mmCIF file with all atom_site columns, C-alpha atoms in Angstrom:
data_model
loop_
_atom_site.group_PDB
_atom_site.id
_atom_site.type_symbol
_atom_site.label_atom_id
_atom_site.label_alt_id
_atom_site.label_comp_id
_atom_site.label_asym_id
_atom_site.label_entity_id
_atom_site.label_seq_id
_atom_site.pdbx_PDB_ins_code
_atom_site.Cartn_x
_atom_site.Cartn_y
_atom_site.Cartn_z
_atom_site.occupancy
_atom_site.B_iso_or_equiv
_atom_site.pdbx_formal_charge
_atom_site.auth_seq_id
_atom_site.auth_comp_id
_atom_site.auth_asym_id
_atom_site.auth_atom_id
_atom_site.pdbx_PDB_model_num
ATOM 1  C CA . MET A 1 1  ? 0.059   -0.037 -0.274 1.00 54.00 ? 1  MET A CA 1
ATOM 2  C CA . ALA A 1 2  ? 1.258   3.289  -1.014 1.00 58.00 ? 2  ALA A CA 1
ATOM 3  C CA . VAL A 1 3  ? 1.574   6.079  1.529  1.00 60.00 ? 3  VAL A CA 1
ATOM 4  C CA . GLU A 1 4  ? 0.767   9.614  0.298  1.00 60.00 ? 4  GLU A CA 1
ATOM 5  C CA . ALA A 1 5  ? 2.564   12.608 1.575  1.00 57.00 ? 5  ALA A CA 1
ATOM 6  C CA . PRO A 1 6  ? 0.314   14.960 3.306  1.00 56.00 ? 6  PRO A CA 1
ATOM 7  C CA . VAL A 1 7  ? -0.364  18.143 1.360  1.00 56.00 ? 7  VAL A CA 1
ATOM 8  C CA . ARG A 1 8  ? 0.700   21.066 3.110  1.00 58.00 ? 8  ARG A CA 1
ATOM 9  C CA . THR A 1 9  ? -0.869  24.679 2.303  1.00 52.00 ? 9  THR A CA 1
ATOM 10 C CA . PRO A 1 10 ? 1.567   27.625 2.897  1.00 57.00 ? 10 PRO A CA 1
ATOM 11 C CA . GLN A 1 11 ? 0.672   29.909 5.752  1.00 62.00 ? 11 GLN A CA 1
ATOM 12 C CA . ARG A 1 12 ? -0.627  33.162 4.873  1.00 56.00 ? 12 ARG A CA 1
ATOM 13 C CA . SER A 1 13 ? 1.308   36.324 6.164  1.00 57.00 ? 13 SER A CA 1
ATOM 14 C CA . THR A 1 14 ? -0.401  39.090 7.726  1.00 56.00 ? 14 THR A CA 1
ATOM 15 C CA . GLU A 1 15 ? 0.744   41.053 4.727  1.00 59.00 ? 15 GLU A CA 1
ATOM 16 C CA . ASP A 1 16 ? -1.084  38.461 2.214  1.00 55.00 ? 16 ASP A CA 1
ATOM 17 C CA . ARG A 1 17 ? -4.270  38.914 4.458  1.00 54.00 ? 17 ARG A CA 1
ATOM 18 C CA . ASP A 1 18 ? -4.030  42.880 4.147  1.00 54.00 ? 18 ASP A CA 1
ATOM 19 C CA . HIS A 1 19 ? -3.596  42.619 0.237  1.00 62.00 ? 19 HIS A CA 1
ATOM 20 C CA . ASP A 1 20 ? -6.627  39.819 -0.053 1.00 66.00 ? 20 ASP A CA 1
ATOM 21 C CA . ASP A 1 21 ? -9.515  40.986 -2.397 1.00 81.00 ? 21 ASP A CA 1
ATOM 22 C CA . ARG A 1 22 ? -12.273 39.748 -0.144 1.00 92.00 ? 22 ARG A CA 1
ATOM 23 C CA . PRO A 1 23 ? -14.317 42.622 1.656  1.00 96.00 ? 23 PRO A CA 1
ATOM 24 C CA . TRP A 1 24 ? -14.455 43.371 5.209  1.00 98.00 ? 24 TRP A CA 1
ATOM 25 C CA . GLN A 1 25 ? -17.580 42.770 7.265  1.00 98.00 ? 25 GLN A CA 1
ATOM 26 C CA . VAL A 1 26 ? -18.901 44.840 9.884  1.00 98.00 ? 26 VAL A CA 1
ATOM 27 C CA . ILE A 1 27 ? -21.338 42.877 12.021 1.00 98.00 ? 27 ILE A CA 1
ATOM 28 C CA . VAL A 1 28 ? -23.679 43.899 14.827 1.00 98.00 ? 28 VAL A CA 1
ATOM 29 C CA . LEU A 1 29 ? -24.263 41.262 17.197 1.00 98.00 ? 29 LEU A CA 1
ATOM 30 C CA . ASN A 1 30 ? -28.063 40.984 19.184 1.00 98.00 ? 30 ASN A CA 1
ATOM 31 C CA . ASP A 1 31 ? -28.019 42.110 22.528 1.00 98.00 ? 31 ASP A CA 1
ATOM 32 C CA . ASN A 1 32 ? -30.298 42.644 25.309 1.00 96.00 ? 32 ASN A CA 1
ATOM 33 C CA . HIS A 1 33 ? -29.524 46.381 26.052 1.00 97.00 ? 33 HIS A CA 1
ATOM 34 C CA . ASN A 1 34 ? -30.181 47.983 22.907 1.00 97.00 ? 34 ASN A CA 1
ATOM 35 C CA . THR A 1 35 ? -33.895 48.694 21.209 1.00 97.00 ? 35 THR A CA 1
ATOM 36 C CA . PHE A 1 36 ? -34.753 48.310 17.731 1.00 96.00 ? 36 PHE A CA 1
ATOM 37 C CA . GLU A 1 37 ? -35.001 52.193 17.451 1.00 98.00 ? 37 GLU A CA 1
ATOM 38 C CA . GLY A 1 38 ? -31.603 52.904 18.685 1.00 98.00 ? 38 GLY A CA 1
ATOM 39 C CA . VAL A 1 39 ? -29.879 50.052 16.865 1.00 98.00 ? 39 VAL A CA 1
ATOM 40 C CA . ALA A 1 40 ? -31.694 51.730 13.418 1.00 98.00 ? 40 ALA A CA 1
ATOM 41 C CA . ALA A 1 41 ? -30.607 55.213 14.504 1.00 98.00 ? 41 ALA A CA 1
ATOM 42 C CA . ALA A 1 42 ? -27.053 54.360 15.158 1.00 98.00 ? 42 ALA A CA 1
ATOM 43 C CA . LEU A 1 43 ? -26.758 52.271 11.842 1.00 98.00 ? 43 LEU A CA 1
ATOM 44 C CA . ALA A 1 44 ? -28.511 55.214 9.930  1.00 98.00 ? 44 ALA A CA 1
ATOM 45 C CA . GLN A 1 45 ? -26.159 57.684 11.661 1.00 98.00 ? 45 GLN A CA 1
ATOM 46 C CA . VAL A 1 46 ? -22.956 55.886 10.801 1.00 98.00 ? 46 VAL A CA 1
ATOM 47 C CA . LEU A 1 47 ? -23.451 53.678 7.679  1.00 98.00 ? 47 LEU A CA 1
ATOM 48 C CA . PRO A 1 48 ? -23.570 55.753 4.230  1.00 97.00 ? 48 PRO A CA 1
ATOM 49 C CA . GLY A 1 49 ? -26.670 55.315 2.650  1.00 97.00 ? 49 GLY A CA 1
ATOM 50 C CA . VAL A 1 50 ? -28.534 53.696 5.155  1.00 98.00 ? 50 VAL A CA 1
ATOM 51 C CA . GLY A 1 51 ? -31.752 55.459 6.335  1.00 98.00 ? 51 GLY A CA 1
ATOM 52 C CA . PHE A 1 52 ? -33.722 54.611 9.543  1.00 98.00 ? 52 PHE A CA 1
ATOM 53 C CA . ASP A 1 53 ? -36.101 52.447 7.576  1.00 98.00 ? 53 ASP A CA 1
ATOM 54 C CA . GLN A 1 54 ? -33.294 50.138 6.391  1.00 98.00 ? 54 GLN A CA 1
ATOM 55 C CA . GLY A 1 55 ? -31.673 50.533 9.857  1.00 98.00 ? 55 GLY A CA 1
ATOM 56 C CA . MET A 1 56 ? -35.008 48.957 11.364 1.00 98.00 ? 56 MET A CA 1
ATOM 57 C CA . THR A 1 57 ? -35.287 46.005 8.701  1.00 98.00 ? 57 THR A CA 1
ATOM 58 C CA . LEU A 1 58 ? -31.434 45.405 9.878  1.00 98.00 ? 58 LEU A CA 1
ATOM 59 C CA . ALA A 1 59 ? -32.325 45.658 13.599 1.00 98.00 ? 59 ALA A CA 1
ATOM 60 C CA . ASN A 1 60 ? -34.980 43.250 13.004 1.00 98.00 ? 60 ASN A CA 1
ATOM 61 C CA . ARG A 1 61 ? -32.556 40.936 11.221 1.00 98.00 ? 61 ARG A CA 1
ATOM 62 C CA . ILE A 1 62 ? -30.266 41.158 14.020 1.00 98.00 ? 62 ILE A CA 1
ATOM 63 C CA . HIS A 1 63 ? -32.691 40.361 16.575 1.00 98.00 ? 63 HIS A CA 1
ATOM 64 C CA . ASN A 1 64 ? -34.181 37.457 14.529 1.00 98.00 ? 64 ASN A CA 1
ATOM 65 C CA . THR A 1 65 ? -30.657 35.706 13.610 1.00 98.00 ? 65 THR A CA 1
ATOM 66 C CA . GLY A 1 66 ? -28.580 36.744 16.145 1.00 98.00 ? 66 GLY A CA 1
ATOM 67 C CA . GLN A 1 67 ? -26.668 39.091 13.872 1.00 98.00 ? 67 GLN A CA 1
ATOM 68 C CA . ALA A 1 68 ? -26.323 41.091 10.795 1.00 98.00 ? 68 ALA A CA 1
ATOM 69 C CA . ILE A 1 69 ? -23.471 42.045 8.223  1.00 98.00 ? 69 ILE A CA 1
ATOM 70 C CA . VAL A 1 70 ? -24.498 45.815 8.159  1.00 98.00 ? 70 VAL A CA 1
ATOM 71 C CA . TRP A 1 71 ? -21.689 46.720 5.780  1.00 98.00 ? 71 TRP A CA 1
ATOM 72 C CA . THR A 1 72 ? -19.114 45.295 3.695  1.00 97.00 ? 72 THR A CA 1
ATOM 73 C CA . GLY A 1 73 ? -15.951 46.900 1.803  1.00 97.00 ? 73 GLY A CA 1
ATOM 74 C CA . HIS A 1 74 ? -12.685 48.358 2.466  1.00 97.00 ? 74 HIS A CA 1
ATOM 75 C CA . ARG A 1 75 ? -10.746 47.474 5.520  1.00 96.00 ? 75 ARG A CA 1
ATOM 76 C CA . GLU A 1 76 ? -10.151 51.423 6.442  1.00 97.00 ? 76 GLU A CA 1
ATOM 77 C CA . PRO A 1 77 ? -13.870 52.206 6.406  1.00 98.00 ? 77 PRO A CA 1
ATOM 78 C CA . ALA A 1 78 ? -14.757 49.378 7.955  1.00 98.00 ? 78 ALA A CA 1
ATOM 79 C CA . GLU A 1 79 ? -12.665 50.097 11.023 1.00 98.00 ? 79 GLU A CA 1
ATOM 80 C CA . LEU A 1 80 ? -14.428 53.401 11.357 1.00 98.00 ? 80 LEU A CA 1
ATOM 81 C CA . TYR A 1 81 ? -17.823 52.108 11.033 1.00 98.00 ? 81 TYR A CA 1
ATOM 82 C CA . TRP A 1 82 ? -16.937 49.241 13.164 1.00 98.00 ? 82 TRP A CA 1
ATOM 83 C CA . GLU A 1 83 ? -15.639 51.465 15.842 1.00 98.00 ? 83 GLU A CA 1
ATOM 84 C CA . SER A 1 84 ? -18.355 54.297 15.425 1.00 98.00 ? 84 SER A CA 1
ATOM 85 C CA . LEU A 1 85 ? -21.051 51.608 15.925 1.00 98.00 ? 85 LEU A CA 1
ATOM 86 C CA . LYS A 1 86 ? -19.128 50.252 19.179 1.00 98.00 ? 86 LYS A CA 1
ATOM 87 C CA . GLU A 1 87 ? -18.936 53.667 20.557 1.00 98.00 ? 87 GLU A CA 1
ATOM 88 C CA . LEU A 1 88 ? -22.662 54.227 19.881 1.00 98.00 ? 88 LEU A CA 1
ATOM 89 C CA . GLY A 1 89 ? -23.039 51.086 22.099 1.00 98.00 ? 89 GLY A CA 1
ATOM 90 C CA . LEU A 1 90 ? -23.486 48.454 19.452 1.00 98.00 ? 90 LEU A CA 1
ATOM 91 C CA . THR A 1 91 ? -22.606 44.914 20.355 1.00 98.00 ? 91 THR A CA 1
ATOM 92 C CA . MET A 1 92 ? -19.793 44.555 17.575 1.00 98.00 ? 92 MET A CA 1
ATOM 93 C CA . ALA A 1 93 ? -18.580 40.942 16.327 1.00 98.00 ? 93 ALA A CA 1
ATOM 94 C CA . PRO A 1 94 ? -14.887 41.167 15.363 1.00 97.00 ? 94 PRO A CA 1
ATOM 95 C CA . LEU A 1 95 ? -14.073 42.587 12.006 1.00 95.00 ? 95 LEU A CA 1
ATOM 96 C CA . GLU A 1 96 ? -14.253 39.688 9.542  1.00 92.00 ? 96 GLU A CA 1
ATOM 97 C CA . ARG A 1 97 ? -13.375 38.749 5.961  1.00 92.00 ? 97 ARG A CA 1
#
């Protein structure tokens, strides 16, 4: 019986991950201390192109599924939006790709 050598995938450096083409995801988690209206207002205040009504839709998704991706895109704005939403009291998941 022939034994095959294990296939090893090279580890990606931090620099490689930073140059990855996949967009960054800003994810808000459900919590017990924010109201639907508060979440919607925070999202509308921070995220470009999101109004209160769309914020309410996202707040419902967060409530019903436990989380929602509220924005995707380049790293720098993702970090800014993540931090701004956290400062407004929303419960945030770590930034993801």
